[in-house]
């Protein structure tokens, strides 16, 4: 007889796992559903908790839920860096010194601390910030138009523009804000928490960013070169950490990643790096009245029209190496709408792909490709680069002719 799951078991979930029955309040279950990390469905004996495509951790009061990724927390952070274009950020297993099953938010916080110690060893970077001020004495540059329109010719106070030499720069705002949201995550080690608080005190002059607001732009220069990797990590942190208010006064904190979206973003970015003709998530009308639409994950337009279509699937093929009927139906529809004779399914598991599916009654042949998400960044780039070569119209036509002659 299986033991009944407890609330503490929610801290040790793995991707794709289900726990039942779990004792939760209705408010707690609603908060977990809002977080999207897991699904909480009421059943006869309690709540059925299912972890699907999201990984990470969320906390509501004393309830903590963690979902460990199948490919390991360090690898997920590598993929996030690739998808977000943080090319200066290298995630090294030996440097982070964590196990593959380590908590994703804990790995992120430790990596941030290590990068901050290196980048800010010589102290925080100051910079000039230009701002408009109203002052009793002349400082900076007088704004004559504003002086006339606002003060009607009076000489006091003065409308001026000042270049401040300050810690309150876009770079330091990003770093401090990332440190503060990391501090709100559950399960931080005392060492990591101490370093994050020290970082907050060091940059206390930098204004904290408003949650949900657009991140400030910064320009990579020679002066801030030592901060590039840390800034990439700070932006990654702020994009994926959420602080959400629920219906009650308790706040939900969490760092979570949708692995299906992450896989799609990685393939889209790496394909576009090789061939800029690729675009992601293009919405097109399906019927004449435009009441139905399609939204392929990836389409290629070389300037003469649509030349290729592909969809990413964050799932493995079945034991026989076959794809689901629904995936084939989807690509056949895309091919019919775009006037293409071939469509492509890209799965997030390594191995040998099955031969193309030639759909009876149509001109469409659906090819299957497999990308190994456990590969190193260099190997992953090489895989997608090789895939891009097979998806060009010339290679596609050759594959179809070979399939027809077989």
Tab-separated table of C-alpha atoms in Angstrom:
chain	number	residue	atom	x	y	z
A	1	UNK	CA	0.000	0.000	0.000
A	2	UNK	CA	1.387	3.372	-1.014
A	3	UNK	CA	1.867	5.968	1.737
A	4	UNK	CA	-0.485	8.944	1.628
A	5	UNK	CA	1.338	12.016	0.214
A	6	UNK	CA	1.927	14.876	2.615
A	7	UNK	CA	2.325	18.606	2.045
A	8	UNK	CA	6.093	18.197	2.408
A	9	UNK	CA	6.080	15.870	-0.621
A	10	UNK	CA	5.137	18.902	-2.735
A	11	UNK	CA	8.692	20.157	-2.200
A	12	UNK	CA	10.084	17.100	-4.012
A	13	UNK	CA	8.005	16.896	-7.184
A	14	UNK	CA	9.599	16.040	-10.502
A	15	UNK	CA	8.515	17.131	-13.949
A	16	UNK	CA	5.487	15.095	-15.084
A	17	UNK	CA	4.703	13.704	-11.617
A	18	UNK	CA	1.248	13.479	-9.970
A	19	UNK	CA	0.514	13.373	-6.229
A	20	UNK	CA	-2.848	12.263	-4.819
A	21	UNK	CA	-4.464	12.832	-2.393
A	22	UNK	CA	-2.927	16.000	-0.943
A	23	UNK	CA	-4.467	17.976	1.915
A	24	UNK	CA	-4.814	21.622	0.840
A	25	UNK	CA	-7.175	24.451	1.572
A	26	UNK	CA	-9.232	25.850	-1.282
A	27	UNK	CA	-7.261	29.103	-1.103
A	28	UNK	CA	-3.943	27.240	-1.326
A	29	UNK	CA	-5.123	25.207	-4.311
A	30	UNK	CA	-6.336	28.367	-6.047
A	31	UNK	CA	-2.963	30.025	-5.441
A	32	UNK	CA	-1.109	27.039	-6.922
A	33	UNK	CA	-3.327	27.074	-10.004
A	34	UNK	CA	-2.686	30.806	-10.386
A	35	UNK	CA	1.059	30.200	-10.223
A	36	UNK	CA	0.760	27.692	-13.134
A	37	UNK	CA	3.627	25.636	-11.707
A	38	UNK	CA	1.246	22.756	-10.975
A	39	UNK	CA	-2.423	21.944	-11.504
A	40	UNK	CA	-4.562	21.335	-8.427
A	41	UNK	CA	-7.805	19.455	-9.152
A	42	UNK	CA	-10.302	18.462	-6.430
A	43	UNK	CA	-11.040	14.746	-6.148
A	44	UNK	CA	-12.851	12.412	-3.787
A	45	UNK	CA	-10.101	12.033	-1.164
A	46	UNK	CA	-8.343	15.387	-1.575
A	47	UNK	CA	-6.501	17.444	-4.166
A	48	UNK	CA	-4.759	15.879	-7.160
A	49	UNK	CA	-1.528	17.794	-7.861
A	50	UNK	CA	0.032	17.401	-11.313
A	51	UNK	CA	3.330	18.845	-12.521
A	52	UNK	CA	3.370	19.121	-16.297
A	53	UNK	CA	5.592	21.456	-18.327
A	54	UNK	CA	6.543	23.996	-15.658
A	55	UNK	CA	9.583	23.674	-13.390
A	56	UNK	CA	10.808	25.799	-10.493
A	57	UNK	CA	9.437	26.726	-7.071
A	58	UNK	CA	6.607	28.795	-5.602
A	59	UNK	CA	5.704	29.580	-2.005
A	60	UNK	CA	2.458	30.753	-0.432
A	61	UNK	CA	2.941	31.294	3.254
A	62	UNK	CA	4.363	28.058	4.697
A	63	UNK	CA	3.322	26.009	1.637
A	64	UNK	CA	6.243	25.418	-0.723
A	65	UNK	CA	5.999	23.565	-4.044
A	66	UNK	CA	9.071	22.628	-6.073
A	67	UNK	CA	9.198	20.876	-9.429
A	68	UNK	CA	12.598	19.571	-10.513
A	69	UNK	CA	13.361	19.512	-14.273
A	70	UNK	CA	14.241	16.193	-15.895
A	71	UNK	CA	17.389	17.630	-17.455
A	72	UNK	CA	18.723	19.195	-14.240
A	73	UNK	CA	18.585	22.714	-12.841
A	74	UNK	CA	21.984	23.780	-14.169
A	75	UNK	CA	21.069	22.742	-17.711
A	76	UNK	CA	17.780	24.673	-17.512
A	77	UNK	CA	19.707	27.832	-16.584
A	78	UNK	CA	22.057	27.263	-19.525
A	79	UNK	CA	19.068	26.971	-21.839
A	80	UNK	CA	17.473	30.091	-20.367
A	81	UNK	CA	20.689	32.019	-20.986
A	82	UNK	CA	20.712	30.826	-24.599
A	83	UNK	CA	17.035	31.628	-25.143
A	84	UNK	CA	17.372	35.107	-23.620
A	85	UNK	CA	20.486	35.874	-25.621
A	86	UNK	CA	22.713	36.174	-22.532
A	87	UNK	CA	25.793	35.048	-24.466
A	88	UNK	CA	28.184	36.384	-21.795
A	89	UNK	CA	26.689	34.086	-19.158
A	90	UNK	CA	28.405	30.692	-18.840
A	91	UNK	CA	26.830	28.258	-16.357
A	92	UNK	CA	29.579	25.939	-15.122
A	93	UNK	CA	28.638	22.848	-13.052
A	94	UNK	CA	31.927	22.823	-11.157
A	95	UNK	CA	31.680	26.507	-10.329
A	96	UNK	CA	28.108	26.284	-9.055
A	97	UNK	CA	28.879	23.026	-7.192
A	98	UNK	CA	25.347	21.633	-7.038
A	99	UNK	CA	23.809	18.286	-7.866
A	100	UNK	CA	21.698	17.773	-10.984
A	101	UNK	CA	18.563	17.401	-8.826
A	102	UNK	CA	19.212	20.654	-6.945
A	103	UNK	CA	16.398	23.163	-6.591
A	104	UNK	CA	16.206	25.462	-9.611
A	105	UNK	CA	15.707	28.666	-7.616
A	106	UNK	CA	18.525	27.698	-5.248
A	107	UNK	CA	20.898	27.159	-8.169
A	108	UNK	CA	19.883	30.492	-9.674
A	109	UNK	CA	20.488	32.356	-6.403
A	110	UNK	CA	23.885	30.714	-5.863
A	111	UNK	CA	24.963	31.436	-9.432
A	112	UNK	CA	23.885	35.071	-9.033
A	113	UNK	CA	25.911	35.437	-5.831
A	114	UNK	CA	29.019	33.886	-7.394
A	115	UNK	CA	28.770	36.136	-10.452
A	116	UNK	CA	28.197	39.225	-8.290
A	117	UNK	CA	31.252	38.475	-6.142
A	118	UNK	CA	33.395	38.310	-9.267
A	119	UNK	CA	31.859	41.292	-11.105
A	120	UNK	CA	31.761	43.638	-8.094
A	121	UNK	CA	35.071	42.668	-6.505
A	122	UNK	CA	36.415	46.139	-7.337
A	123	UNK	CA	33.246	47.811	-6.055
A	124	UNK	CA	30.037	48.938	-7.763
A	125	UNK	CA	30.202	50.872	-11.002
A	126	UNK	CA	29.071	54.495	-10.956
A	127	UNK	CA	27.864	56.398	-13.968
A	128	UNK	CA	26.278	59.605	-15.154
A	129	UNK	CA	22.519	59.892	-15.160
A	130	UNK	CA	20.919	62.866	-16.888
A	131	UNK	CA	17.824	64.273	-15.211
A	132	UNK	CA	15.771	67.454	-15.142
A	133	UNK	CA	15.629	69.310	-11.814
A	134	UNK	CA	14.208	72.488	-10.329
A	135	UNK	CA	16.897	74.242	-8.222
A	136	UNK	CA	17.327	77.582	-6.412
A	137	UNK	CA	20.802	78.036	-7.942
A	138	UNK	CA	22.250	77.390	-11.382
A	139	UNK	CA	23.718	73.910	-11.780
A	140	UNK	CA	24.145	72.058	-15.010
A	141	UNK	CA	22.381	73.461	-18.086
A	142	UNK	CA	19.499	75.919	-17.998
A	143	UNK	CA	16.395	74.814	-19.908
A	144	UNK	CA	15.365	78.177	-21.352
A	145	UNK	CA	12.060	77.030	-22.855
A	146	UNK	CA	10.881	75.411	-19.613
A	147	UNK	CA	12.092	78.415	-17.614
A	148	UNK	CA	9.980	80.739	-19.747
A	149	UNK	CA	6.867	78.521	-19.887
A	150	UNK	CA	6.862	77.444	-16.229
A	151	UNK	CA	8.332	80.496	-14.440
A	152	UNK	CA	7.074	83.287	-16.725
A	153	UNK	CA	10.513	84.936	-16.899
A	154	UNK	CA	11.302	84.712	-13.178
A	155	UNK	CA	14.912	83.847	-12.314
A	156	UNK	CA	14.155	81.709	-9.285
A	157	UNK	CA	13.757	78.747	-9.090
A	158	UNK	CA	15.662	77.540	-12.144
A	159	UNK	CA	14.737	74.696	-14.523
A	160	UNK	CA	17.997	72.882	-15.234
A	161	UNK	CA	19.332	69.624	-16.664
A	162	UNK	CA	21.999	67.974	-14.516
A	163	UNK	CA	24.370	65.058	-15.131
A	164	UNK	CA	24.558	63.206	-11.796
A	165	UNK	CA	27.556	60.971	-10.945
A	166	UNK	CA	25.659	58.260	-9.124
A	167	UNK	CA	25.141	54.606	-8.261
A	168	UNK	CA	21.534	54.907	-9.432
A	169	UNK	CA	22.216	53.631	-12.941
A	170	UNK	CA	20.259	51.188	-15.122
A	171	UNK	CA	22.900	48.518	-14.478
A	172	UNK	CA	22.793	48.856	-10.688
A	173	UNK	CA	18.987	49.013	-10.659
A	174	UNK	CA	18.868	45.679	-12.475
A	175	UNK	CA	21.407	44.047	-10.168
A	176	UNK	CA	19.845	45.287	-6.922
A	177	UNK	CA	16.293	44.442	-8.018
A	178	UNK	CA	17.342	40.925	-8.994
A	179	UNK	CA	19.025	40.439	-5.606
A	180	UNK	CA	15.882	41.550	-3.773
A	181	UNK	CA	13.511	39.266	-5.677
A	182	UNK	CA	15.917	36.358	-5.133
A	183	UNK	CA	15.804	37.058	-1.386
A	184	UNK	CA	12.041	36.419	-1.439
A	185	UNK	CA	12.450	32.893	-2.811
A	186	UNK	CA	12.020	29.928	-0.462
A	187	UNK	CA	14.820	27.597	0.591
A	188	UNK	CA	17.874	29.847	0.249
A	189	UNK	CA	20.938	28.776	2.197
A	190	UNK	CA	22.113	31.158	4.977
A	191	UNK	CA	25.316	31.823	3.023
A	192	UNK	CA	23.488	32.830	-0.159
A	193	UNK	CA	20.990	34.949	1.787
A	194	UNK	CA	23.837	36.789	3.559
A	195	UNK	CA	25.565	37.587	0.253
A	196	UNK	CA	22.315	38.849	-1.295
A	197	UNK	CA	21.656	41.165	1.652
A	198	UNK	CA	25.214	42.491	1.437
A	199	UNK	CA	24.664	43.185	-2.260
A	200	UNK	CA	21.450	45.065	-1.445
A	201	UNK	CA	23.298	47.275	1.057
A	202	UNK	CA	26.109	47.933	-1.428
A	203	UNK	CA	23.639	49.200	-4.053
A	204	UNK	CA	21.107	50.823	-1.731
A	205	UNK	CA	21.334	54.107	-3.678
A	206	UNK	CA	20.016	52.365	-6.800
A	207	UNK	CA	16.245	52.557	-7.129
A	208	UNK	CA	14.407	49.249	-6.983
A	209	UNK	CA	12.460	48.420	-10.132
A	210	UNK	CA	8.683	48.166	-10.009
A	211	UNK	CA	7.598	44.506	-10.397
A	212	UNK	CA	6.120	43.898	-13.842
A	213	UNK	CA	7.519	47.097	-15.345
A	214	UNK	CA	9.726	47.044	-18.428
A	215	UNK	CA	13.376	46.460	-17.620
A	216	UNK	CA	15.633	49.502	-18.130
A	217	UNK	CA	17.871	49.422	-21.192
A	218	UNK	CA	21.629	49.400	-20.779
A	219	UNK	CA	24.392	49.579	-23.341
A	220	UNK	CA	27.376	47.192	-23.240
A	221	UNK	CA	30.539	49.277	-23.134
A	222	UNK	CA	34.166	48.901	-22.187
A	223	UNK	CA	33.425	50.506	-18.827
A	224	UNK	CA	30.744	48.004	-17.789
A	225	UNK	CA	32.368	44.952	-19.415
A	226	UNK	CA	32.914	43.275	-16.032
A	227	UNK	CA	29.160	43.413	-15.396
A	228	UNK	CA	27.931	41.904	-18.664
A	229	UNK	CA	27.439	38.339	-17.398
A	230	UNK	CA	25.893	39.551	-14.129
A	231	UNK	CA	23.511	41.848	-15.991
A	232	UNK	CA	22.445	38.992	-18.256
A	233	UNK	CA	21.744	36.898	-15.164
A	234	UNK	CA	19.868	39.780	-13.493
A	235	UNK	CA	17.612	40.219	-16.542
A	236	UNK	CA	17.012	36.460	-16.690
A	237	UNK	CA	16.079	36.502	-12.997
A	238	UNK	CA	13.671	39.434	-13.283
A	239	UNK	CA	11.951	37.962	-16.350
A	240	UNK	CA	11.195	34.620	-14.713
A	241	UNK	CA	10.631	35.399	-11.033
A	242	UNK	CA	7.097	36.369	-10.162
A	243	UNK	CA	5.552	37.999	-7.117
A	244	UNK	CA	1.799	37.670	-7.271
A	245	UNK	CA	-0.879	38.851	-4.884
A	246	UNK	CA	-3.693	36.386	-4.316
A	247	UNK	CA	-7.252	37.086	-3.235
A	248	UNK	CA	-6.067	37.136	0.395
A	249	UNK	CA	-3.207	39.033	1.965
A	250	UNK	CA	-0.701	36.220	1.451
A	251	UNK	CA	1.681	36.745	-1.453
A	252	UNK	CA	2.895	34.031	-3.813
A	253	UNK	CA	6.611	34.153	-4.641
A	254	UNK	CA	8.112	31.961	-7.306
A	255	UNK	CA	10.686	31.274	-9.954
A	256	UNK	CA	9.183	29.113	-12.652
A	257	UNK	CA	9.949	28.208	-16.247
A	258	UNK	CA	7.633	26.766	-18.876
A	259	UNK	CA	9.824	24.115	-20.500
A	260	UNK	CA	7.648	23.868	-23.624
A	261	UNK	CA	7.990	27.614	-24.254
A	262	UNK	CA	11.691	27.463	-23.423
A	263	UNK	CA	12.275	24.724	-25.993
A	264	UNK	CA	10.391	26.703	-28.634
A	265	UNK	CA	12.357	29.896	-27.872
A	266	UNK	CA	15.711	28.118	-28.033
A	267	UNK	CA	14.987	26.497	-31.387
A	268	UNK	CA	13.579	29.766	-32.762
A	269	UNK	CA	16.592	31.825	-31.637
A	270	UNK	CA	19.193	29.332	-32.861
A	271	UNK	CA	17.403	28.859	-36.201
A	272	UNK	CA	17.208	32.628	-36.708
A	273	UNK	CA	20.923	32.931	-35.863
A	274	UNK	CA	21.691	30.533	-38.730
A	275	UNK	CA	18.976	31.738	-41.122
A	276	UNK	CA	17.256	35.119	-40.442
A	277	UNK	CA	14.386	34.113	-42.745
A	278	UNK	CA	12.860	32.164	-39.813
A	279	UNK	CA	10.172	33.771	-37.640
A	280	UNK	CA	8.337	32.527	-34.548
A	281	UNK	CA	4.644	32.563	-33.648
A	282	UNK	CA	3.181	34.084	-36.816
A	283	UNK	CA	-0.632	34.295	-36.696
A	284	UNK	CA	-2.461	33.714	-39.994
A	285	UNK	CA	-6.178	33.406	-40.915
A	286	UNK	CA	-7.264	29.875	-41.770
A	287	UNK	CA	-10.643	30.402	-43.457
A	288	UNK	CA	-11.992	32.899	-45.984
A	289	UNK	CA	-13.972	34.866	-43.380
A	290	UNK	CA	-10.929	34.944	-41.088
A	291	UNK	CA	-12.873	33.551	-38.142
A	292	UNK	CA	-10.259	30.825	-37.618
A	293	UNK	CA	-6.520	31.319	-37.265
A	294	UNK	CA	-3.377	29.222	-37.150
A	295	UNK	CA	-0.205	30.089	-35.265
A	296	UNK	CA	2.732	27.891	-36.261
A	297	UNK	CA	5.688	27.901	-33.905
A	298	UNK	CA	8.161	28.503	-36.745
A	299	UNK	CA	7.767	29.665	-40.346
A	300	UNK	CA	10.334	30.614	-42.969
A	301	UNK	CA	9.799	33.470	-45.410
A	302	UNK	CA	12.729	34.164	-47.733
A	303	UNK	CA	11.034	37.176	-49.333
A	304	UNK	CA	9.222	35.200	-52.024
A	305	UNK	CA	6.585	33.663	-49.727
A	306	UNK	CA	6.345	30.918	-47.138
A	307	UNK	CA	8.926	28.244	-47.820
A	308	UNK	CA	8.878	26.090	-44.673
A	309	UNK	CA	6.842	25.471	-41.502
A	310	UNK	CA	7.758	23.675	-38.280
A	311	UNK	CA	6.314	23.061	-34.829
A	312	UNK	CA	8.232	22.306	-31.642
A	313	UNK	CA	6.969	19.630	-29.245
A	314	UNK	CA	8.292	19.395	-25.710
A	315	UNK	CA	7.604	15.693	-25.348
A	316	UNK	CA	9.178	12.382	-26.254
A	317	UNK	CA	8.014	10.002	-28.935
A	318	UNK	CA	6.230	6.839	-27.818
A	319	UNK	CA	8.019	3.525	-27.316
A	320	UNK	CA	7.641	2.676	-31.001
A	321	UNK	CA	9.094	6.034	-32.058
A	322	UNK	CA	5.778	7.255	-33.455
A	323	UNK	CA	4.244	10.716	-33.172
A	324	UNK	CA	0.690	11.387	-32.063
A	325	UNK	CA	-2.088	11.739	-34.637
A	326	UNK	CA	-2.892	15.220	-33.320
A	327	UNK	CA	0.625	16.458	-34.095
A	328	UNK	CA	0.340	15.209	-37.685
A	329	UNK	CA	-3.132	16.757	-38.122
A	330	UNK	CA	-1.742	20.105	-36.987
A	331	UNK	CA	1.138	20.107	-39.478
A	332	UNK	CA	-1.062	18.930	-42.361
A	333	UNK	CA	-3.328	21.936	-41.697
A	334	UNK	CA	-0.337	24.282	-41.670
A	335	UNK	CA	0.937	22.836	-44.961
A	336	UNK	CA	-2.480	23.179	-46.616
A	337	UNK	CA	-2.825	26.797	-45.476
A	338	UNK	CA	0.696	27.808	-46.534
A	339	UNK	CA	0.718	25.833	-49.785
A	340	UNK	CA	3.660	23.648	-48.755
A	341	UNK	CA	4.403	20.017	-49.536
A	342	UNK	CA	6.376	19.377	-46.350
A	343	UNK	CA	6.008	20.189	-42.666
A	344	UNK	CA	8.353	19.514	-39.778
A	345	UNK	CA	7.891	18.351	-36.190
A	346	UNK	CA	10.792	19.039	-33.803
A	347	UNK	CA	10.776	16.964	-30.615
A	348	UNK	CA	12.744	17.623	-27.427
A	349	UNK	CA	14.428	14.259	-27.132
A	350	UNK	CA	17.515	12.852	-28.745
A	351	UNK	CA	17.714	9.736	-30.864
A	352	UNK	CA	16.941	8.510	-34.352
A	353	UNK	CA	13.955	10.119	-36.033
A	354	UNK	CA	11.330	8.012	-37.844
A	355	UNK	CA	10.942	8.355	-41.632
A	356	UNK	CA	8.654	11.122	-42.981
A	357	UNK	CA	4.903	10.533	-42.786
A	358	UNK	CA	3.338	10.849	-46.249
A	359	UNK	CA	-0.302	11.671	-45.550
A	360	UNK	CA	-2.749	9.867	-47.854
A	361	UNK	CA	-5.050	12.158	-49.833
A	362	UNK	CA	-2.746	15.148	-49.523
A	363	UNK	CA	0.551	16.341	-50.974
A	364	UNK	CA	1.983	16.761	-47.485
A	365	UNK	CA	4.913	14.808	-46.064
A	366	UNK	CA	5.610	15.412	-42.362
A	367	UNK	CA	9.244	15.001	-41.301
A	368	UNK	CA	10.228	14.383	-37.675
A	369	UNK	CA	13.382	15.769	-36.042
A	370	UNK	CA	14.780	15.214	-32.542
A	371	UNK	CA	16.829	17.732	-30.535
A	372	UNK	CA	18.730	16.617	-27.438
A	373	UNK	CA	18.118	19.207	-24.697
A	374	UNK	CA	20.754	17.603	-22.464
A	375	UNK	CA	23.519	18.541	-24.926
A	376	UNK	CA	26.090	21.224	-24.201
A	377	UNK	CA	25.369	24.709	-25.608
A	378	UNK	CA	27.930	24.208	-28.395
A	379	UNK	CA	26.497	20.805	-29.333
A	380	UNK	CA	22.958	22.189	-29.216
A	381	UNK	CA	23.915	25.021	-31.573
A	382	UNK	CA	25.505	22.474	-33.894
A	383	UNK	CA	22.338	20.317	-33.840
A	384	UNK	CA	20.085	23.251	-34.710
A	385	UNK	CA	22.536	24.460	-37.357
A	386	UNK	CA	22.423	21.017	-38.987
A	387	UNK	CA	18.619	21.058	-38.700
A	388	UNK	CA	18.467	24.468	-40.405
A	389	UNK	CA	20.392	23.047	-43.355
A	390	UNK	CA	17.831	20.241	-43.766
A	391	UNK	CA	14.902	22.668	-43.607
A	392	UNK	CA	15.979	24.845	-46.538
A	393	UNK	CA	13.738	24.496	-49.594
A	394	UNK	CA	16.542	22.847	-51.610
A	395	UNK	CA	17.187	20.197	-48.978
A	396	UNK	CA	13.453	19.773	-48.430
A	397	UNK	CA	12.812	19.153	-52.119
A	398	UNK	CA	15.618	16.614	-52.282
A	399	UNK	CA	14.161	14.759	-49.280
A	400	UNK	CA	10.749	14.650	-50.886
A	401	UNK	CA	12.127	13.329	-54.184
A	402	UNK	CA	13.981	10.602	-52.323
A	403	UNK	CA	10.790	9.683	-50.453
A	404	UNK	CA	8.816	9.573	-53.719
A	405	UNK	CA	11.368	7.369	-55.469
A	406	UNK	CA	11.595	4.920	-52.550
